[in-house]
Amino acid sequence: MNGWNSTDSRLFSWTYDSPEAGSPDRNEALVYFMSQEEAPPPLLRQELKDAIVGLSEAKVFAAGRGEAEVLPTLGFNPYPQIIIAGLGPSGADAQAWREAAAAAVRKALARGIGKLAIMTDSVGKTESDPLTRIRALTEGFMLGSYYRQTYKKTAPSRVLLEQVKYYVTDKAEEAKLQDAIQTGCIYASATNYARDLTNTPGNAFVPETMASEAKRLAEAYGLECAVLDEKQLLEQGMLGLYNVGKGSIHPPRMIVLKYQGLPEWKNVLGLVGKGVTFDTGGISLKKADGMDEMISDMGGGAVLLGVMKAIGEMKPQVNVLAVIPSAENMPSDRALKPGDVISTLSGKTIEVTNTDAEGRIILADGVTYAKQLGAGRIIDVATLTGAVLVSLGDLATGAVSNNDAFMKELLQAAERSGERLWQLPAYPEYKEALKSSVADIKNSTVNRWAGAITGGLFIGEFAEDTPWIHLDTGGTAYLLKERGVDPEGGTGAMVRTLLHYIVH
C-alpha cells in the first residue's frame, strides 16, 4: 500500500513495499541510518557493507551525529547511490533523527540528488517509536534543505528537495502515519518561514512590512488581525513603542494576531515578540562590527508569525494571542535620548539610560497590551541581550520566569522539540539594579552584570502577577555558521518549542 499526504506535505510519501520493488531515478538515493555501535545495515549487499566498514576504518565516517556520506552502489542495489547518516550512540532520541535527516539531505543536495528514499527501521535500538521517528525525520529533511535567499545578479544553481519516500514496515495506522508527516511538515515549514523573515535585509523589512505580513497571514489562515499606527500609539498611551520608533523615517506599529479555537475567549495564551526590524542602537550607537546582523533583531516577531501560521493551519482547540511591537531603532534629531523619562501603556515610567536597550521598552507596552486583550499567561520572545551569549553562547535560549510550574511545562516542550532552553535565576536582588531615582524603573543597569537576567526582569515588571516567561534568543536566533538542523543566518529558534507547548 502506498500513500501521499496533503498538499502541505506533497514532498513526502510512504510505502510498505521493499526498496527492490521500485524503479528509482538516477537522481535518487536510498538513505540508511546507523548508530556508532551497530554494524552496517543488514539489508545491504556485502560489497556495500564492506565499503561502509572501509569508510569507518579510514575515519571518514564514524556514524556520529551530523555525519553523512554518499556511496555509489555500482549495481549492487536498485538505487544508484546510497547515503549513510549517523545517529551517534545507540538509543537515538528524536533530535538525533532530526539531525541525521538534516545531514543526509544537505549531503544529497550538494551532490545534485533531489529525491530520497528512507529506510526508517535501519537501526535496531532507538528511544523513539516509529511514528515519532518519522515525524522527526520529516522535520529534519525540511529544516536541513532550507537555504537562504540571495540577491545576486546571477542566482546560484541549486538542487531542491523534490521527493522523500519512506519505506515503513510497522504497518502503523495510516491516519497516524499521515498525521506524523503532516505535523512534522507544519512545524518545519513554520520554522523555515520565520527564518526567511529573519534573513530579510533591513531595507526590505520595516515595521509596516511586518504589519503587512501579519495581515496576509490573517487573511490566508482565518486569523483576526489589528495594527495600530503611530497616531494610535500616541492616543492609547503606548509611549514606550512610540518613543523607540520615533527616530526612524519608518514609523512603529503595534501588531496583533488573534486565534480563537475555543467557544469563549478565556484561558488565553499571550505571545509577545520583539519586532525591531533594524537596531543601530539609536543615540547609544552600536559598534560597526556585527551591526549587519541586526537585521535579525525582529527574530522574536518572526517566531510569532511562524507560530501563528502553524496554528492557522492546524486549528487546535486553544486561544492564542500574538502581540508584536515593531519599530526601527535609528539615531536622528527625533530619536529617544539617554536620560529621557518616558511613560508606558501601564502607566509606569522608564528612565532611559541606554537607547540600545530598546527591545525591553517596546516589550513593556506589548506585555501590557496582551494583558488588556485577555492574556492569562504570557511568553515573550526576543533577541534581547548580548549578555545571554556570554552566559550560554549560541547553544541555548535563556529563560526568566515568575512561575516555576509554567516554566516547567515549557522546558518539557523544548525537550520534545529538540531545542535547547535554559532557565536563569530570578532572585529578588537582581531587581535592585533596575531601580531608578527619577522613574519607576530604568532600562539598563550601571555595570551590566547579569544582563540577560536583569533585561528579562525588566519585562517581568510589566507582566506583574500574570504567569510569564521571557525567552532571550539573542544567541540562538541567528548563527554565524550551520549547526545541527540550523542553517547559517536566521534559525527560527523557539518556533517548534512554542508549538509543542501550544499544540502538544
Short mmCIF file of C-alpha atoms in Angstrom, two decimals, residues 2-498:
data_model
loop_
_atom_site.label_atom_id
_atom_site.label_comp_id
_atom_site.label_asym_id
_atom_site.label_seq_id
_atom_site.Cartn_x
_atom_site.Cartn_y
_atom_site.Cartn_z
CA ASN A 2 1.31 3.46 -0.87
CA GLY A 3 0.08 6.87 0.19
CA TRP A 4 0.58 10.58 -0.36
CA ASN A 5 -0.23 13.19 2.20
CA SER A 6 -1.99 16.50 1.67
CA THR A 7 -0.61 19.32 -0.45
CA ASP A 8 1.17 20.80 2.57
CA SER A 9 3.43 17.76 2.67
CA ARG A 10 3.39 16.88 -1.01
CA LEU A 11 7.10 16.08 -0.96
CA PHE A 12 6.51 13.09 1.33
CA SER A 13 5.04 9.66 0.67
CA TRP A 14 5.25 6.21 2.22
CA THR A 15 5.17 2.63 1.08
CA TYR A 16 5.07 -0.83 2.64
CA ASP A 17 6.94 -2.31 -0.34
CA SER A 18 10.64 -3.12 -0.25
CA PRO A 19 13.30 -0.97 -1.97
CA GLU A 20 13.81 -3.71 -4.53
CA ALA A 21 10.23 -3.21 -5.77
CA GLY A 22 10.87 0.32 -7.04
CA SER A 23 12.43 1.76 -10.17
CA PRO A 24 14.46 4.66 -8.81
CA ASP A 25 15.65 7.60 -10.90
CA ARG A 26 19.31 8.41 -11.39
CA ASN A 27 18.61 11.49 -9.26
CA GLU A 28 17.53 9.34 -6.29
CA ALA A 29 19.32 7.88 -3.29
CA LEU A 30 18.39 5.37 -0.61
CA VAL A 31 19.17 6.60 2.90
CA TYR A 32 20.24 4.35 5.77
CA PHE A 33 20.72 5.45 9.37
CA MET A 34 23.41 3.99 11.60
CA SER A 35 24.36 4.28 15.24
CA GLN A 36 28.00 4.14 16.25
CA GLU A 37 27.72 0.70 17.88
CA GLU A 38 25.91 -1.09 15.06
CA ALA A 39 27.22 -2.92 12.04
CA PRO A 40 26.26 -1.73 8.53
CA PRO A 41 22.57 -2.24 7.71
CA PRO A 42 21.81 -5.95 7.17
CA LEU A 43 19.67 -5.26 4.09
CA LEU A 44 22.72 -4.17 2.10
CA ARG A 45 24.82 -6.42 -0.11
CA GLN A 46 28.12 -7.47 1.43
CA GLU A 47 30.08 -5.34 -1.04
CA LEU A 48 28.36 -2.19 0.22
CA LYS A 49 28.78 -3.24 3.85
CA ASP A 50 32.48 -3.64 3.21
CA ALA A 51 32.61 -0.15 1.68
CA ILE A 52 30.97 1.33 4.78
CA VAL A 53 33.39 -0.51 7.07
CA GLY A 54 36.23 0.87 4.93
CA LEU A 55 34.96 4.41 5.45
CA SER A 56 34.92 3.81 9.19
CA GLU A 57 38.44 2.39 9.22
CA ALA A 58 39.66 5.37 7.20
CA LYS A 59 37.99 7.67 9.77
CA VAL A 60 35.84 9.20 7.03
CA PHE A 61 32.53 8.12 8.55
CA ALA A 62 32.07 7.05 12.18
CA ALA A 63 28.24 7.30 12.36
CA GLY A 64 28.49 10.33 14.64
CA ARG A 65 25.65 12.83 14.87
CA GLY A 66 25.68 15.10 11.87
CA GLU A 67 27.80 12.80 9.72
CA ALA A 68 26.64 11.65 6.29
CA GLU A 69 28.31 10.15 3.23
CA VAL A 70 27.22 9.23 -0.29
CA LEU A 71 28.31 5.90 -1.83
CA PRO A 72 27.72 4.71 -5.40
CA THR A 73 26.12 1.26 -5.36
CA LEU A 74 27.84 0.07 -8.58
CA GLY A 75 24.89 -2.12 -9.46
CA PHE A 76 24.70 -3.85 -6.08
CA ASN A 77 21.42 -2.06 -5.25
CA PRO A 78 18.44 -0.89 -7.33
CA TYR A 79 19.29 2.66 -6.25
CA PRO A 80 22.29 4.24 -8.00
CA GLN A 81 23.61 5.63 -4.72
CA ILE A 82 23.03 5.26 -1.02
CA ILE A 83 23.50 7.79 1.76
CA ILE A 84 24.55 6.67 5.21
CA ALA A 85 23.73 9.07 8.04
CA GLY A 86 24.99 8.86 11.61
CA LEU A 87 22.86 8.89 14.73
CA GLY A 88 25.64 8.89 17.29
CA PRO A 89 25.48 6.46 20.22
CA SER A 90 22.83 3.76 20.24
CA GLY A 91 19.45 4.71 21.74
CA ALA A 92 19.00 7.70 19.45
CA ASP A 93 16.36 10.22 20.53
CA ALA A 94 14.14 12.25 18.22
CA GLN A 95 16.67 15.07 17.93
CA ALA A 96 19.35 12.64 16.71
CA TRP A 97 16.98 11.56 13.93
CA ARG A 98 16.29 15.20 13.03
CA GLU A 99 19.99 15.96 12.81
CA ALA A 100 20.70 12.80 10.82
CA ALA A 101 17.99 13.69 8.31
CA ALA A 102 19.33 17.24 8.00
CA ALA A 103 22.85 15.95 7.39
CA ALA A 104 21.61 13.44 4.81
CA VAL A 105 19.60 15.95 2.81
CA ARG A 106 22.41 18.51 2.80
CA LYS A 107 24.83 15.90 1.52
CA ALA A 108 22.31 14.79 -1.10
CA LEU A 109 21.59 18.27 -2.41
CA ALA A 110 25.30 19.09 -2.53
CA ARG A 111 25.74 16.05 -4.81
CA GLY A 112 22.81 17.00 -7.04
CA ILE A 113 20.43 14.41 -5.55
CA GLY A 114 16.88 15.71 -5.12
CA LYS A 115 14.95 12.51 -4.39
CA LEU A 116 15.39 10.38 -1.28
CA ALA A 117 14.04 7.03 -0.15
CA ILE A 118 14.33 6.30 3.54
CA MET A 119 14.85 3.10 5.48
CA THR A 120 13.23 4.22 8.74
CA ASP A 121 13.87 0.95 10.58
CA SER A 122 17.55 0.63 9.72
CA VAL A 123 18.65 0.99 13.34
CA GLY A 124 17.83 -1.71 15.84
CA LYS A 125 17.96 0.26 19.09
CA THR A 126 16.15 3.58 19.35
CA GLU A 127 14.32 5.51 22.02
CA SER A 128 11.76 6.85 19.56
CA ASP A 129 8.73 4.93 18.35
CA PRO A 130 8.25 4.64 14.56
CA LEU A 131 5.76 7.49 14.27
CA THR A 132 7.86 9.86 16.40
CA ARG A 133 10.84 8.86 14.28
CA ILE A 134 9.02 9.63 11.01
CA ARG A 135 7.85 12.99 12.33
CA ALA A 136 11.41 13.83 13.44
CA LEU A 137 12.81 12.76 10.07
CA THR A 138 10.25 14.88 8.25
CA GLU A 139 11.24 17.91 10.29
CA GLY A 140 14.93 17.18 9.75
CA PHE A 141 14.62 16.87 5.97
CA MET A 142 12.70 20.13 5.68
CA LEU A 143 14.90 22.04 8.11
CA GLY A 144 18.09 20.69 6.53
CA SER A 145 17.00 21.53 2.99
CA TYR A 146 16.46 25.20 3.85
CA TYR A 147 18.59 27.71 2.02
CA ARG A 148 18.87 31.45 2.43
CA GLN A 149 17.65 33.64 -0.41
CA THR A 150 20.35 35.61 -2.21
CA TYR A 151 20.12 38.83 -4.18
CA LYS A 152 22.90 38.17 -6.68
CA LYS A 153 22.62 39.27 -10.30
CA THR A 154 23.29 35.69 -11.34
CA ALA A 155 21.44 33.38 -8.96
CA PRO A 156 23.41 30.29 -7.93
CA SER A 157 22.22 27.00 -9.37
CA ARG A 158 20.54 24.95 -6.65
CA VAL A 159 19.22 21.43 -6.47
CA LEU A 160 15.99 21.43 -4.47
CA LEU A 161 14.44 18.62 -2.47
CA GLU A 162 11.84 17.08 -4.78
CA GLN A 163 10.64 13.93 -3.04
CA VAL A 164 11.03 11.87 0.12
CA LYS A 165 9.63 8.33 0.27
CA TYR A 166 9.53 6.35 3.49
CA TYR A 167 9.83 2.58 3.49
CA VAL A 168 7.88 1.54 6.57
CA THR A 169 7.41 -1.96 7.95
CA ASP A 170 5.47 -1.46 11.18
CA LYS A 171 2.07 -1.28 9.41
CA ALA A 172 1.14 1.74 11.52
CA GLU A 173 -2.34 3.07 11.11
CA GLU A 174 -2.37 5.26 8.03
CA ALA A 175 -4.15 8.14 9.78
CA LYS A 176 -1.42 8.28 12.44
CA LEU A 177 1.31 7.96 9.86
CA GLN A 178 -0.22 10.74 7.83
CA ASP A 179 -0.56 12.91 10.95
CA ALA A 180 3.10 12.34 11.85
CA ILE A 181 4.24 13.51 8.42
CA GLN A 182 1.77 16.39 8.30
CA THR A 183 2.69 17.67 11.76
CA GLY A 184 6.40 17.44 11.03
CA CYS A 185 5.88 19.40 7.82
CA ILE A 186 3.86 22.14 9.51
CA TYR A 187 6.35 22.61 12.35
CA ALA A 188 9.34 22.70 10.00
CA SER A 189 7.58 24.92 7.47
CA ALA A 190 6.72 27.42 10.21
CA THR A 191 10.36 27.44 11.31
CA ASN A 192 11.63 27.95 7.75
CA TYR A 193 9.13 30.78 7.30
CA ALA A 194 10.47 32.50 10.42
CA ARG A 195 13.98 32.00 9.04
CA ASP A 196 13.02 33.72 5.79
CA LEU A 197 11.63 36.72 7.66
CA THR A 198 14.67 36.96 9.92
CA ASN A 199 17.05 36.84 6.94
CA THR A 200 15.28 39.59 5.01
CA PRO A 201 17.50 42.70 4.70
CA GLY A 202 16.51 45.68 6.82
CA ASN A 203 15.87 47.90 3.81
CA ALA A 204 13.25 45.40 2.64
CA PHE A 205 11.63 44.75 6.01
CA VAL A 206 10.42 47.68 8.12
CA PRO A 207 7.60 47.86 10.70
CA GLU A 208 4.96 48.42 8.02
CA THR A 209 6.27 45.38 6.13
CA MET A 210 5.91 43.25 9.25
CA ALA A 211 2.37 44.55 9.71
CA SER A 212 1.53 43.75 6.09
CA GLU A 213 2.86 40.22 6.52
CA ALA A 214 0.68 39.73 9.60
CA LYS A 215 -2.36 40.90 7.63
CA ARG A 216 -1.50 38.47 4.83
CA LEU A 217 -1.29 35.58 7.32
CA ALA A 218 -4.60 36.57 8.87
CA GLU A 219 -6.32 36.54 5.50
CA ALA A 220 -4.73 33.25 4.46
CA TYR A 221 -5.50 31.34 7.67
CA GLY A 222 -8.62 32.92 9.09
CA LEU A 223 -6.97 34.85 11.93
CA GLU A 224 -8.04 38.19 13.34
CA CYS A 225 -5.53 40.99 12.79
CA ALA A 226 -5.27 44.56 14.06
CA VAL A 227 -2.46 47.06 13.50
CA LEU A 228 -2.04 50.33 15.42
CA ASP A 229 -0.10 53.12 13.66
CA GLU A 230 1.96 55.84 15.30
CA LYS A 231 -1.03 58.14 15.84
CA GLN A 232 -2.97 55.38 17.58
CA LEU A 233 0.06 54.55 19.73
CA LEU A 234 0.05 58.13 20.98
CA GLU A 235 -3.68 58.13 21.54
CA GLN A 236 -3.62 54.90 23.53
CA GLY A 237 -0.56 55.78 25.58
CA MET A 238 1.82 53.21 24.08
CA LEU A 239 4.68 55.66 24.50
CA GLY A 240 7.36 53.03 25.03
CA LEU A 241 6.95 51.72 21.49
CA TYR A 242 6.27 55.19 20.10
CA ASN A 243 9.42 56.70 21.56
CA VAL A 244 11.71 53.88 20.44
CA GLY A 245 10.38 54.13 16.89
CA LYS A 246 10.10 57.90 16.51
CA GLY A 247 13.72 58.35 15.41
CA SER A 248 13.14 56.46 12.16
CA ILE A 249 11.51 57.55 8.93
CA HIS A 250 9.68 54.21 9.14
CA PRO A 251 7.14 54.68 11.96
CA PRO A 252 6.41 52.00 14.58
CA ARG A 253 3.49 49.59 14.55
CA MET A 254 1.73 47.51 17.20
CA ILE A 255 0.65 44.28 15.52
CA VAL A 256 -1.94 41.87 16.94
CA LEU A 257 -2.95 38.45 15.64
CA LYS A 258 -5.72 36.54 17.38
CA TYR A 259 -6.70 32.88 17.04
CA GLN A 260 -9.80 31.65 18.90
CA GLY A 261 -10.12 27.88 18.92
CA LEU A 262 -12.49 27.67 21.92
CA PRO A 263 -16.11 28.86 22.18
CA GLU A 264 -15.17 31.53 24.75
CA TRP A 265 -12.23 33.93 24.83
CA LYS A 266 -10.70 32.59 28.05
CA ASN A 267 -7.57 30.69 29.10
CA VAL A 268 -5.73 32.82 26.55
CA LEU A 269 -2.02 32.35 25.94
CA GLY A 270 -0.40 35.67 25.08
CA LEU A 271 2.74 35.62 22.92
CA VAL A 272 4.72 38.85 22.71
CA GLY A 273 7.54 39.15 20.19
CA LYS A 274 10.23 41.78 19.75
CA GLY A 275 9.90 43.25 16.26
CA VAL A 276 12.85 45.65 15.94
CA THR A 277 13.38 45.45 12.18
CA PHE A 278 16.83 47.01 12.48
CA ASP A 279 18.74 48.09 15.55
CA THR A 280 21.52 50.64 15.24
CA GLY A 281 21.45 51.18 18.99
CA GLY A 282 19.90 54.61 18.46
CA ILE A 283 21.79 57.51 20.05
CA SER A 284 23.73 54.89 22.07
CA LEU A 285 25.13 53.76 18.72
CA LYS A 286 26.46 50.23 18.36
CA LYS A 287 29.95 49.48 17.04
CA ALA A 288 30.13 48.85 13.30
CA ASP A 289 31.43 45.28 13.66
CA GLY A 290 28.49 42.91 13.59
CA MET A 291 25.84 45.59 13.18
CA ASP A 292 24.76 43.98 9.91
CA GLU A 293 23.46 41.05 11.97
CA MET A 294 20.88 43.41 13.46
CA ILE A 295 18.54 42.55 10.58
CA SER A 296 17.73 39.64 12.92
CA ASP A 297 16.58 41.85 15.81
CA MET A 298 12.99 41.17 14.78
CA GLY A 299 13.60 37.44 15.28
CA GLY A 300 11.10 37.27 18.16
CA GLY A 301 8.37 38.75 16.00
CA ALA A 302 9.31 36.39 13.16
CA VAL A 303 8.96 33.43 15.52
CA LEU A 304 5.46 34.55 16.48
CA LEU A 305 4.41 34.91 12.85
CA GLY A 306 5.71 31.39 12.23
CA VAL A 307 3.81 30.05 15.23
CA MET A 308 0.57 31.75 14.15
CA LYS A 309 1.00 30.39 10.61
CA ALA A 310 1.20 26.86 12.00
CA ILE A 311 -1.73 27.41 14.35
CA GLY A 312 -3.78 28.74 11.45
CA GLU A 313 -3.02 25.54 9.52
CA MET A 314 -3.62 23.10 12.39
CA LYS A 315 -6.53 24.93 14.06
CA PRO A 316 -6.09 23.45 17.57
CA GLN A 317 -8.66 23.96 20.33
CA VAL A 318 -6.79 26.74 22.10
CA ASN A 319 -6.93 30.53 22.34
CA VAL A 320 -3.72 32.30 21.31
CA LEU A 321 -2.93 35.98 21.05
CA ALA A 322 0.24 37.26 19.34
CA VAL A 323 1.36 40.83 20.02
CA ILE A 324 4.32 42.21 18.09
CA PRO A 325 5.54 45.72 18.88
CA SER A 326 7.60 46.68 15.83
CA ALA A 327 10.00 49.59 15.40
CA GLU A 328 13.25 50.59 13.75
CA ASN A 329 15.80 51.93 16.24
CA MET A 330 17.61 54.77 14.50
CA PRO A 331 19.57 57.88 15.57
CA SER A 332 18.15 61.19 14.38
CA ASP A 333 17.07 64.62 15.62
CA ARG A 334 13.83 62.98 16.79
CA ALA A 335 15.36 59.91 18.43
CA LEU A 336 14.99 58.82 22.04
CA LYS A 337 17.97 60.02 24.15
CA PRO A 338 19.80 58.68 27.20
CA GLY A 339 18.38 60.45 30.23
CA ASP A 340 14.86 60.72 28.83
CA VAL A 341 11.98 59.64 31.05
CA ILE A 342 9.03 58.14 29.19
CA SER A 343 5.65 56.75 30.14
CA THR A 344 4.21 53.41 29.05
CA LEU A 345 0.80 51.87 28.46
CA SER A 346 0.87 50.50 32.01
CA GLY A 347 1.31 53.99 33.45
CA LYS A 348 4.77 53.10 34.75
CA THR A 349 7.62 55.41 33.80
CA ILE A 350 11.02 54.40 32.44
CA GLU A 351 14.32 56.22 32.81
CA VAL A 352 16.20 55.57 29.58
CA THR A 353 19.87 55.14 30.43
CA ASN A 354 20.81 53.35 27.20
CA THR A 355 18.86 53.61 23.94
CA ASP A 356 20.41 50.31 22.80
CA ALA A 357 18.31 48.56 25.45
CA GLU A 358 15.23 49.37 23.39
CA GLY A 359 13.71 45.91 22.99
CA ARG A 360 12.60 45.69 26.60
CA ILE A 361 10.92 49.12 26.30
CA ILE A 362 8.71 48.11 23.38
CA LEU A 363 8.01 44.73 25.00
CA ALA A 364 6.79 46.56 28.12
CA ASP A 365 3.94 48.00 26.05
CA GLY A 366 3.46 44.69 24.27
CA VAL A 367 3.08 42.73 27.51
CA THR A 368 0.65 45.28 28.98
CA TYR A 369 -1.40 45.26 25.78
CA ALA A 370 -1.53 41.45 25.74
CA LYS A 371 -2.93 41.54 29.27
CA GLN A 372 -5.53 44.13 28.28
CA LEU A 373 -6.59 41.88 25.38
CA GLY A 374 -7.23 38.96 27.71
CA ALA A 375 -3.96 37.02 28.03
CA GLY A 376 -3.93 34.98 31.24
CA ARG A 377 -0.34 33.83 30.82
CA ILE A 378 2.40 35.34 28.67
CA ILE A 379 5.54 34.20 26.87
CA ASP A 380 7.71 36.87 25.31
CA VAL A 381 10.36 36.05 22.71
CA ALA A 382 13.16 38.48 21.98
CA THR A 383 16.71 38.83 20.75
CA LEU A 384 17.06 40.87 23.90
CA THR A 385 20.69 40.83 25.02
CA GLY A 386 24.25 40.12 24.04
CA ALA A 387 24.69 39.09 27.68
CA VAL A 388 22.88 35.81 27.02
CA LEU A 389 25.72 34.95 24.61
CA VAL A 390 28.20 35.45 27.44
CA SER A 391 26.15 33.11 29.63
CA LEU A 392 25.10 30.39 27.19
CA GLY A 393 26.89 31.05 23.91
CA ASP A 394 24.81 30.37 20.81
CA LEU A 395 23.83 26.90 22.02
CA ALA A 396 20.78 27.62 24.15
CA THR A 397 18.00 30.14 24.62
CA GLY A 398 17.92 31.74 28.05
CA ALA A 399 14.69 31.94 30.05
CA VAL A 400 13.48 34.01 33.00
CA SER A 401 10.11 33.39 34.64
CA ASN A 402 7.92 34.33 37.58
CA ASN A 403 6.14 30.97 37.62
CA ASP A 404 8.02 27.68 38.04
CA ALA A 405 5.09 25.44 37.07
CA PHE A 406 4.61 27.36 33.82
CA MET A 407 8.35 27.26 33.17
CA LYS A 408 8.49 23.50 33.77
CA GLU A 409 5.85 22.91 31.09
CA LEU A 410 7.77 24.98 28.56
CA LEU A 411 11.04 23.21 29.39
CA GLN A 412 9.32 19.90 28.69
CA ALA A 413 8.08 21.26 25.36
CA ALA A 414 11.61 22.34 24.49
CA GLU A 415 12.87 18.85 25.26
CA ARG A 416 10.34 17.37 22.85
CA SER A 417 11.23 19.87 20.15
CA GLY A 418 14.97 19.27 20.40
CA GLU A 419 15.62 22.97 21.04
CA ARG A 420 17.81 23.86 23.99
CA LEU A 421 16.30 26.08 26.67
CA TRP A 422 17.93 27.02 29.98
CA GLN A 423 16.22 28.73 32.91
CA LEU A 424 18.19 31.54 34.51
CA PRO A 425 17.66 32.52 38.18
CA ALA A 426 15.36 35.42 39.01
CA TYR A 427 16.44 36.26 42.55
CA PRO A 428 14.78 39.37 44.03
CA GLU A 429 18.19 41.02 44.47
CA TYR A 430 18.61 41.29 40.71
CA LYS A 431 15.68 43.71 40.57
CA GLU A 432 17.56 46.17 42.77
CA ALA A 433 19.81 47.01 39.83
CA LEU A 434 16.79 48.29 37.87
CA LYS A 435 15.70 50.86 40.45
CA SER A 436 15.68 54.48 39.30
CA SER A 437 15.74 57.65 41.38
CA VAL A 438 13.64 59.57 38.84
CA ALA A 439 11.27 56.94 37.36
CA ASP A 440 9.56 53.69 38.27
CA ILE A 441 12.30 51.67 36.57
CA LYS A 442 15.37 52.18 34.39
CA ASN A 443 16.10 50.22 31.26
CA SER A 444 19.78 49.46 31.82
CA THR A 445 21.99 48.74 34.82
CA VAL A 446 25.22 50.54 35.69
CA ASN A 447 27.62 47.62 35.49
CA ARG A 448 25.54 45.34 33.25
CA TRP A 449 26.22 42.34 35.48
CA ALA A 450 23.69 39.53 34.92
CA GLY A 451 22.47 41.46 31.90
CA ALA A 452 20.35 38.65 30.45
CA ILE A 453 18.58 38.26 33.81
CA THR A 454 18.00 41.94 34.54
CA GLY A 455 16.85 42.52 30.96
CA GLY A 456 14.27 39.79 31.39
CA LEU A 457 13.21 41.01 34.81
CA PHE A 458 12.62 44.49 33.38
CA ILE A 459 9.92 42.94 31.15
CA GLY A 460 8.63 40.95 34.11
CA GLU A 461 7.84 44.18 35.93
CA PHE A 462 5.14 44.80 33.33
CA ALA A 463 3.83 41.22 33.47
CA GLU A 464 3.32 41.80 37.21
CA ASP A 465 1.36 38.88 38.70
CA THR A 466 0.44 37.30 35.36
CA PRO A 467 2.29 33.99 34.85
CA TRP A 468 5.11 34.95 32.49
CA ILE A 469 8.16 33.54 30.73
CA HIS A 470 10.80 35.53 28.90
CA LEU A 471 12.83 33.79 26.16
CA ASP A 472 16.09 35.51 25.21
CA THR A 473 17.13 34.27 21.76
CA GLY A 474 19.99 36.75 21.50
CA GLY A 475 22.38 33.84 20.95
CA THR A 476 20.18 31.38 19.07
CA ALA A 477 18.08 33.39 16.61
CA TYR A 478 20.95 33.98 14.18
CA LEU A 479 24.00 31.75 13.73
CA LEU A 480 27.30 32.57 12.06
CA LYS A 481 27.66 29.02 10.78
CA GLU A 482 25.50 25.97 10.18
CA ARG A 483 24.96 23.53 13.09
CA GLY A 484 22.65 20.55 13.55
CA VAL A 485 19.30 21.29 11.93
CA ASP A 486 20.02 25.04 11.89
CA PRO A 487 21.50 26.96 8.96
CA GLU A 488 23.81 29.93 8.90
CA GLY A 489 21.72 33.07 9.47
CA GLY A 490 18.19 33.05 10.86
CA THR A 491 17.21 29.86 12.69
CA GLY A 492 13.58 30.32 13.75
CA ALA A 493 14.65 29.27 17.26
CA MET A 494 11.70 28.60 19.59
CA VAL A 495 9.04 28.18 16.88
CA ARG A 496 8.88 24.43 17.45
CA THR A 497 9.16 24.71 21.24
CA LEU A 498 6.18 27.05 21.36
#
